[in-house]
Structure formats: C-alpha cells, structure tokens
Amino acid sequence: MNAAFTVNAFGCLFLAALASALAARLWLAARQARHVRAHRGAVPPAFAGTIALAAHQKAADYTVAKARLGMVDVCLSAALVLALTFGGLLQWLSDAWARAAEAGGIAHGVALIASVVALLSLAELPLVLYRTFVLEARFGFNRMTPRLFAIDLAKQALLAAALGIPLVTLVLWLMARMGEQWWIWVWLAWTAFNLLMLLIYPAFIAPLFNRFSPLEDRALAERIEALLARCGFRSGGLFVMDGSKRSSHGNAYFTGFGAAKRIVFFDTLLSRLAPGEVEAVLAHELGHFKRHHVWKRVAVLFAGSFALLWVLGRLIGEDWFYAGLNVATQSTATALLLFVLAVPAFTFFLQPLLSLHSRRHEFEADAYAASHSSAAELVDALVKLYQDNAATLTPDPLHSAFYDSHPPAAIRIARLRTP
C-alpha cells in the first residue's frame, strides 16, 4: 500500500509540475503576444526620433510570430515527454535494445540514450525547418539554403556522436563502477568535459561551421587594440565570422579562455555599425570579461549540475522513481533519461532568478562600456541592433522578467543616458 501510494504520488506530482509549467509557458507567451500587439501602433517616445513606425511594427509582428511558434514548441515538448514516460515509449525502446545488447549494460545504455536523443531531434526538426525557412524568411532574416541546412545538420549529428557517445559511455561506466558516490565522479567528468569544450571550441569546432578571417580594417583594428590596451585585455586575435551566410542577424562575442581567447565580430555587425559604435559594443563585451561574468555563469552551471546529480544519486535506487514515470526497467541509462525528462518541469519556476542574474550582468557590462568608451555611441549601436534584429521595444513585463537575459530596451538605454 505504501509503495503503491508513493508511486502514484510521484506520478501525480510530476504530472502536476508538467501541467503547471506548460500552462505558465502558454500563458506567458499569450501575454507577450497580446502586449506587443497592443503597443504596435506607436513607437515608444524614447525611440520616436530614431526608429520608424514601420520598423517598430515589423519587430512587433516578428515577436508575435515567434511567440506563437514557441507555444507550439512547448506543447510538442510536453507531448514528447508524456509519450516517453506514461506513453510507454521509453520502456519500449529499452526492451527493443535489450534484444541486441545486455539489458542494463553500457552498450544497451548508450544505444538507448542515443535513440532517445535522435527521436527528440527528429520530432523537433519540422519546427526548426519552419522557423528557418518560413518565419525567419518572412521577416527577411534567413539566408540559409536547404543545402547548407542539410550540411549543418549532418555536421551537428556527427559532432554530437563523436563527442556525446564517449561522454555517455564514460558517465555510464562511472555510474556502474564508482559505488554510491558515483555522482561526484560524474560531476567531475562533466565539469572537465565542459572546460575542455571551452578550450577547443574556438580553434576546432567553430571553424567546422563558419569561416573566421582576421579583421582587415586597419583603422578599426587599431581603434580596438587601443581599447584593449586601456582595459588591460590580451586576446588571441580579432576575427570576422561569415554569419551572413546563414542569417542577417548581427552580434559580437568572446570565445575561449587563457591564450585561446578570441574576439569575434559577425560580418553583418561590422557592415551596419560605425567604428565608434563597434568599439562601444566591444567595450560592453569586455565588461563581461572584466566583471568575470563568464566564470560566474560557469560556476552557477557547475553548482547546479552538482546539486542535480546529488538528487539523482538519491533517486536512482528508488523503485517509485521509475514506476511513477511508467518505466519497469531500472538501469543507469533509464535513470539518467527519466531525470533529464522530469527536471525541467520541476525547475521551470526558477527561470526568473537566472534571468535576473543575467540582466544584472548586462547592466554591469553597460556601465563598464560607458566608462571606457562612448555611452552615446553604445546607445546608437543598441538602437541599430534592436532595429536590425527586429527586437521588440515593448515586451510584456512579466514575460521579460521570466525569460529575457537582457534588460528591456527602454530601461537599458535610459540608464546609459543618465549622467
């Protein structure tokens, strides 16, 4: 009786968490669409002299279209989770692979995890195609060809297999061999893997998808190098990425760490901003580096993974954890998959805390940029980027608080304009 009650209680708790998260996501998306449509007719006063009504309305329509597609996406994701758990699909896959490999063994576990990842990716593919070739194309952003999309997809699949299969094999081996403290060893392996990716990504992974050329504009390069010298920053080079072959969106970022640090500009960004505006955007990115935001975010990621693996360490031996999600076969692989499927439902309402943490970093980076370059030129650059990327100037406040890693445009620019 007690065991059955525990199984039923956990199953009901999971369904309640999943339903609550789904309902909240749909409600927030509907609020966003409604709020943006309500403010579509007029440019906010702070931007009336710099952004045309047509551009403002394009941003509103683009935001609403993304919100509607996002609603379909979250419904599909919830349906897939239910199919794998209460629908019995995960148990069916486990039984199917048990006919080819020893049930509960490492080979069986790797095959099971790989098949679930492939299934989820294939289920999401129609939405990815629609987003790329319909939604992004409708608003003039997509430059991806079907051939390039197929090539990217093949590269991503091969890379995922090349990196993911050895990692999963190691994780399952550690779970089987390291006793009750296996989760500490898995966390150490996961941490080492992520640090390795930070190190090798700039030189070995990113070039598989994009071409990186040294910045050829000598005047701009000298201006940037002067900024780097003022800020005490040493980089491994200034590079331009051919982002325009996939999208007209623009950006700039740092990648790598130590001697492998690189500064990367999208070619689309350089084509739209004046030299002083490029310098101001880079000063903002330098602010993230100088305020140690990347490492703070990495620390949060590692702390979160440590806590979650500790929880999984407590759950992995509990019968009700598997039975409550309609899985009969208990193994390290099914435990990992069930945990990954269930965790988002229980942690969704922590999202505003992560967003708040990120927005504080953006304000700090803006303040750093304003003290080491021109605040006015950073404002001009941001206005251009908001317009070029069709970012709404009037997001729903609650939706923004939940999801937005960057502060709303009006608040961010008002701070930069304040002496």
XYZ file of C-alpha atoms in Angstrom:
419
model
C 0.000 0.000 0.000
C 2.725 2.470 0.969
C 4.817 1.634 -2.095
C 1.801 1.991 -4.384
C 0.901 5.270 -2.748
C 4.452 6.562 -3.271
C 4.403 5.530 -6.947
C 1.038 7.185 -7.534
C 2.022 10.272 -5.538
C 5.203 10.798 -7.541
C 3.436 10.225 -10.836
C 0.733 12.731 -9.903
C 3.327 15.212 -8.643
C 5.212 15.001 -11.944
C 2.032 15.450 -13.983
C 1.061 18.455 -11.851
C 4.516 20.013 -12.303
C 4.477 19.369 -16.059
C 0.967 20.782 -16.427
C 1.830 23.846 -14.317
C 4.965 24.588 -16.326
C 3.140 24.093 -19.621
C 0.238 26.302 -18.559
C 2.630 29.019 -17.356
C 4.626 28.919 -20.606
C 1.487 29.199 -22.734
C 0.067 31.975 -20.546
C 3.311 33.955 -20.682
C 3.537 33.558 -24.462
C -0.076 34.708 -24.855
C 0.622 37.725 -22.614
C 3.666 38.607 -24.692
C 1.767 38.440 -27.968
C -1.174 40.426 -26.575
C 1.020 43.125 -25.011
C 3.191 43.577 -28.100
C 0.145 43.780 -30.388
C -1.443 46.371 -28.100
C 1.626 48.634 -28.474
C 2.149 48.019 -32.175
C 0.530 51.240 -33.321
C 3.081 53.724 -31.974
C 6.824 53.875 -31.424
C 7.693 54.384 -27.721
C 8.514 58.080 -27.070
C 12.134 57.322 -26.165
C 12.696 55.920 -29.662
C 10.378 58.132 -31.700
C 13.247 60.023 -33.318
C 15.385 57.014 -34.179
C 13.113 54.115 -35.143
C 10.476 54.355 -37.853
C 6.942 53.124 -37.268
C 7.354 50.502 -39.995
C 10.424 49.055 -38.255
C 8.609 49.063 -34.912
C 5.649 47.228 -36.426
C 7.926 44.695 -38.104
C 9.517 43.967 -34.720
C 6.061 43.571 -33.168
C 4.918 41.153 -35.871
C 8.160 39.178 -35.631
C 7.847 38.909 -31.842
C 4.231 37.752 -32.058
C 5.114 35.164 -34.705
C 7.935 33.805 -32.534
C 5.635 33.671 -29.503
C 3.039 31.665 -31.425
C 5.641 29.233 -32.707
C 7.001 28.955 -29.181
C 3.562 27.881 -27.980
C 3.562 25.043 -30.500
C 7.088 24.114 -29.431
C 6.267 23.836 -25.714
C 3.172 21.752 -26.463
C 5.226 19.410 -28.641
C 7.900 19.106 -25.953
C 5.310 18.231 -23.309
C 3.717 15.661 -25.624
C 7.095 14.020 -26.249
C 7.814 13.806 -22.513
C 4.422 12.195 -21.906
C 4.921 9.773 -24.804
C 8.289 8.650 -23.458
C 7.067 8.233 -19.889
C 3.370 7.497 -19.420
C 3.008 6.538 -23.078
C 5.492 3.709 -22.572
C 7.846 4.691 -25.406
C 10.972 4.736 -23.242
C 10.197 1.259 -21.890
C 9.529 0.016 -25.437
C 12.879 1.354 -26.644
C 14.636 -0.240 -23.671
C 13.030 -3.594 -24.433
C 13.893 -3.291 -28.122
C 17.574 -2.608 -27.435
C 17.642 -5.439 -24.879
C 17.240 -7.838 -27.806
C 20.546 -6.580 -29.243
C 22.604 -5.872 -26.119
C 22.638 -6.951 -22.488
C 19.910 -5.054 -20.620
C 21.436 -2.613 -18.169
C 24.872 -2.866 -19.736
C 26.866 0.076 -21.062
C 26.217 -0.763 -24.737
C 22.477 -1.026 -24.057
C 22.535 2.279 -22.168
C 24.450 4.152 -24.869
C 22.104 2.835 -27.563
C 19.035 3.767 -25.517
C 20.215 7.314 -24.802
C 21.332 7.840 -28.422
C 17.975 6.643 -29.761
C 16.028 8.966 -27.435
C 18.196 11.943 -28.426
C 17.730 11.091 -32.111
C 13.964 10.699 -31.652
C 13.618 14.060 -29.906
C 15.758 15.762 -32.557
C 13.705 14.309 -35.408
C 10.453 15.342 -33.708
C 11.735 18.929 -33.397
C 13.031 19.053 -36.990
C 9.770 20.248 -38.614
C 9.644 23.228 -36.233
C 13.305 24.031 -36.923
C 12.620 23.939 -40.671
C 9.560 26.152 -40.267
C 11.446 28.629 -38.080
C 14.320 28.853 -40.554
C 12.658 28.752 -43.949
C 9.252 30.262 -43.176
C 9.318 32.524 -40.125
C 12.856 33.902 -40.481
C 12.468 34.156 -44.259
C 9.165 36.020 -43.940
C 10.875 38.787 -41.981
C 13.945 38.909 -44.221
C 16.463 37.324 -41.856
C 17.100 33.885 -43.323
C 19.989 33.382 -45.714
C 20.282 29.655 -45.119
C 19.904 27.448 -48.188
C 18.430 23.930 -47.981
C 21.841 22.540 -48.968
C 23.647 24.443 -46.212
C 20.955 23.424 -43.717
C 21.465 19.751 -44.617
C 25.244 20.076 -44.356
C 24.960 21.778 -40.954
C 22.566 19.076 -39.760
C 24.946 16.310 -40.819
C 27.908 18.033 -39.158
C 25.954 18.536 -35.951
C 24.900 14.877 -35.887
C 28.452 13.640 -36.476
C 29.854 16.036 -33.883
C 27.210 15.015 -31.346
C 28.084 11.366 -31.926
C 31.849 11.958 -31.807
C 31.666 13.888 -28.545
C 28.483 12.555 -26.972
C 28.964 8.796 -27.291
C 32.344 8.727 -25.491
C 30.983 11.065 -22.796
C 27.863 8.955 -22.243
C 29.972 5.792 -22.186
C 32.235 7.302 -19.525
C 29.273 8.512 -17.453
C 27.560 5.107 -17.518
C 30.838 3.383 -16.621
C 31.350 5.711 -13.661
C 27.767 5.173 -12.505
C 28.292 1.411 -12.599
C 31.757 1.251 -11.048
C 32.133 4.068 -8.512
C 29.684 2.942 -5.854
C 27.290 5.233 -4.024
C 29.476 8.277 -4.651
C 29.315 7.829 -8.440
C 27.571 11.184 -8.830
C 30.675 13.059 -7.616
C 32.809 11.322 -10.252
C 30.216 12.037 -12.937
C 30.149 15.680 -11.903
C 33.941 15.862 -12.172
C 33.809 14.281 -15.633
C 31.038 16.653 -16.734
C 32.966 19.666 -15.426
C 36.165 18.575 -17.175
C 34.262 17.994 -20.424
C 32.745 21.484 -20.365
C 36.089 23.125 -19.627
C 37.640 21.143 -22.488
C 34.900 22.371 -24.823
C 35.620 25.968 -23.831
C 39.254 25.389 -24.717
C 38.864 23.607 -28.052
C 35.696 25.264 -29.377
C 37.343 28.356 -30.965
C 40.055 26.508 -32.868
C 38.443 23.162 -33.693
C 34.632 23.247 -33.522
C 33.514 26.729 -34.601
C 35.528 26.572 -37.877
C 33.519 23.493 -38.886
C 30.503 25.757 -39.376
C 31.875 29.219 -40.150
C 34.866 30.897 -41.730
C 36.891 33.145 -39.421
C 39.105 35.765 -41.054
C 41.428 38.266 -39.382
C 39.934 41.758 -39.154
C 41.308 43.575 -42.209
C 40.119 47.120 -41.461
C 43.374 48.503 -40.033
C 41.845 51.724 -38.720
C 39.160 49.788 -36.854
C 41.702 47.210 -35.659
C 43.953 49.949 -34.254
C 40.978 51.538 -32.516
C 40.042 48.199 -30.969
C 43.611 47.445 -29.932
C 43.763 50.825 -28.192
C 40.588 49.941 -26.301
C 42.044 46.554 -25.333
C 45.194 48.257 -24.065
C 43.150 50.734 -21.963
C 41.225 47.825 -20.457
C 44.261 45.625 -19.899
C 42.917 42.824 -22.088
C 45.047 40.444 -24.130
C 43.380 38.445 -26.895
C 44.394 35.743 -29.316
C 43.254 37.845 -32.255
C 40.437 39.845 -33.840
C 38.290 37.803 -36.221
C 35.337 38.344 -38.532
C 32.819 35.490 -38.861
C 30.777 34.975 -42.017
C 27.467 34.943 -40.156
C 25.744 36.471 -43.176
C 25.683 33.141 -44.999
C 23.020 31.891 -42.576
C 21.273 34.972 -41.190
C 21.221 38.759 -41.324
C 21.245 38.981 -37.506
C 24.416 40.560 -36.091
C 26.468 40.039 -32.953
C 29.935 40.107 -31.384
C 31.379 37.841 -28.705
C 34.416 36.497 -26.876
C 35.229 32.835 -27.079
C 37.766 30.585 -25.376
C 39.880 31.394 -22.339
C 43.516 31.870 -21.466
C 45.757 32.145 -24.524
C 42.868 30.903 -26.699
C 40.679 33.987 -26.113
C 39.366 35.417 -29.374
C 37.239 38.433 -30.224
C 34.743 37.600 -32.955
C 32.579 40.022 -34.946
C 29.759 38.944 -37.227
C 30.309 40.427 -40.685
C 26.708 41.662 -40.523
C 27.538 43.692 -37.404
C 30.556 45.376 -39.000
C 28.551 46.275 -42.090
C 25.967 48.212 -40.052
C 27.832 49.953 -37.239
C 30.205 52.897 -37.351
C 33.713 52.369 -35.894
C 32.858 54.166 -32.640
C 29.738 52.011 -32.252
C 31.734 48.814 -32.853
C 34.184 49.969 -30.166
C 31.321 50.606 -27.731
C 29.798 47.152 -28.367
C 33.191 45.550 -27.812
C 33.643 47.574 -24.612
C 30.376 46.051 -23.397
C 31.715 42.560 -24.124
C 34.953 43.493 -22.342
C 32.814 44.475 -19.384
C 31.547 40.903 -19.168
C 35.139 39.684 -19.135
C 36.408 42.235 -16.620
C 33.496 41.591 -14.262
C 34.128 37.823 -14.540
C 30.585 37.182 -15.766
C 31.525 34.182 -17.885
C 33.151 32.416 -14.963
C 30.302 33.374 -12.647
C 27.834 31.805 -15.081
C 30.035 28.743 -15.432
C 30.143 28.496 -11.628
C 26.339 28.628 -11.479
C 26.164 25.913 -14.144
C 28.586 23.678 -12.275
C 26.898 24.278 -8.916
C 23.519 23.481 -10.442
C 24.788 20.292 -12.074
C 26.380 19.257 -8.752
C 23.056 19.695 -6.933
C 21.066 17.891 -9.617
C 23.456 14.942 -9.729
C 23.238 14.697 -5.933
C 19.449 14.486 -6.258
C 19.758 11.807 -8.942
C 22.107 9.914 -6.628
C 19.307 9.788 -4.071
C 16.638 8.778 -6.607
C 18.440 6.163 -8.677
C 17.793 3.324 -6.233
C 14.138 4.156 -5.568
C 11.564 1.887 -7.231
C 8.902 4.605 -7.152
C 11.087 6.936 -9.257
C 10.902 4.527 -12.204
C 7.403 3.139 -11.640
C 5.973 6.608 -11.075
C 7.056 7.507 -14.621
C 5.825 4.187 -16.064
C 9.224 2.550 -16.582
C 9.753 -1.019 -15.367
C 13.407 -1.489 -16.334
C 15.753 0.052 -13.787
C 19.191 0.971 -15.104
C 21.656 3.832 -15.048
C 20.583 4.889 -18.559
C 16.855 4.943 -17.796
C 17.548 6.829 -14.568
C 19.512 9.481 -16.497
C 16.841 9.811 -19.168
C 13.945 10.000 -16.733
C 15.768 12.606 -14.683
C 16.560 14.749 -17.733
C 12.937 14.484 -18.880
C 11.464 15.300 -15.456
C 13.770 18.051 -14.164
C 12.565 20.898 -16.448
C 9.022 20.547 -15.130
C 10.197 20.936 -11.533
C 12.724 23.735 -12.145
C 10.828 25.959 -14.589
C 9.789 28.471 -11.959
C 13.437 29.121 -11.110
C 13.869 30.702 -14.553
C 13.186 34.292 -13.372
C 16.114 34.062 -10.929
C 18.502 33.071 -13.722
C 17.150 35.830 -15.956
C 17.535 38.410 -13.182
C 21.124 37.280 -12.615
C 21.874 37.677 -16.331
C 20.238 41.116 -16.602
C 22.345 42.389 -13.717
C 25.421 41.305 -15.640
C 24.206 43.237 -18.687
C 23.784 46.413 -16.639
C 27.291 45.971 -15.222
C 28.736 45.453 -18.701
C 26.912 48.554 -19.975
C 28.318 50.619 -17.097
C 31.821 49.345 -17.873
C 31.387 50.219 -21.560
C 30.166 53.708 -20.696
C 33.284 54.323 -18.594
C 35.752 53.062 -21.221
C 34.090 54.215 -24.443
C 31.202 56.430 -25.501
C 27.860 55.764 -23.819
C 26.138 57.723 -26.595
C 27.694 55.525 -29.273
C 26.698 52.392 -27.355
C 23.126 53.702 -27.314
C 23.296 54.350 -31.072
C 24.665 50.845 -31.644
C 21.960 49.244 -29.491
C 19.207 51.134 -31.309
C 20.564 49.915 -34.645
C 20.819 46.342 -33.363
C 17.306 46.416 -31.948
C 16.033 47.641 -35.296
C 18.122 45.314 -37.462
C 17.274 42.254 -35.367
C 13.585 43.259 -35.066
C 13.733 43.078 -31.278
C 10.557 44.426 -29.732
C 10.798 47.666 -27.771
C 7.613 46.864 -25.851
C 7.888 43.386 -24.287
C 5.375 42.227 -21.718
C 6.997 42.984 -18.335
C 6.185 39.604 -16.796
C 7.311 37.644 -19.869
C 10.513 39.691 -19.890
C 11.123 39.011 -16.195
C 10.796 35.292 -16.803
C 12.833 34.859 -19.950
C 14.883 37.863 -21.015
C 18.610 37.603 -20.382
C 18.952 41.274 -21.413
C 17.070 44.214 -19.855
C 14.221 45.764 -21.864
C 15.473 48.303 -24.394
C 13.828 51.347 -22.784
C 15.276 50.627 -19.319
C 18.718 49.764 -20.631
C 19.058 52.858 -22.784
C 17.596 55.139 -20.115
C 20.374 54.014 -17.752
C 23.032 54.675 -20.353
C 21.636 58.158 -20.963
C 21.598 59.007 -17.271
C 24.730 61.021 -16.338
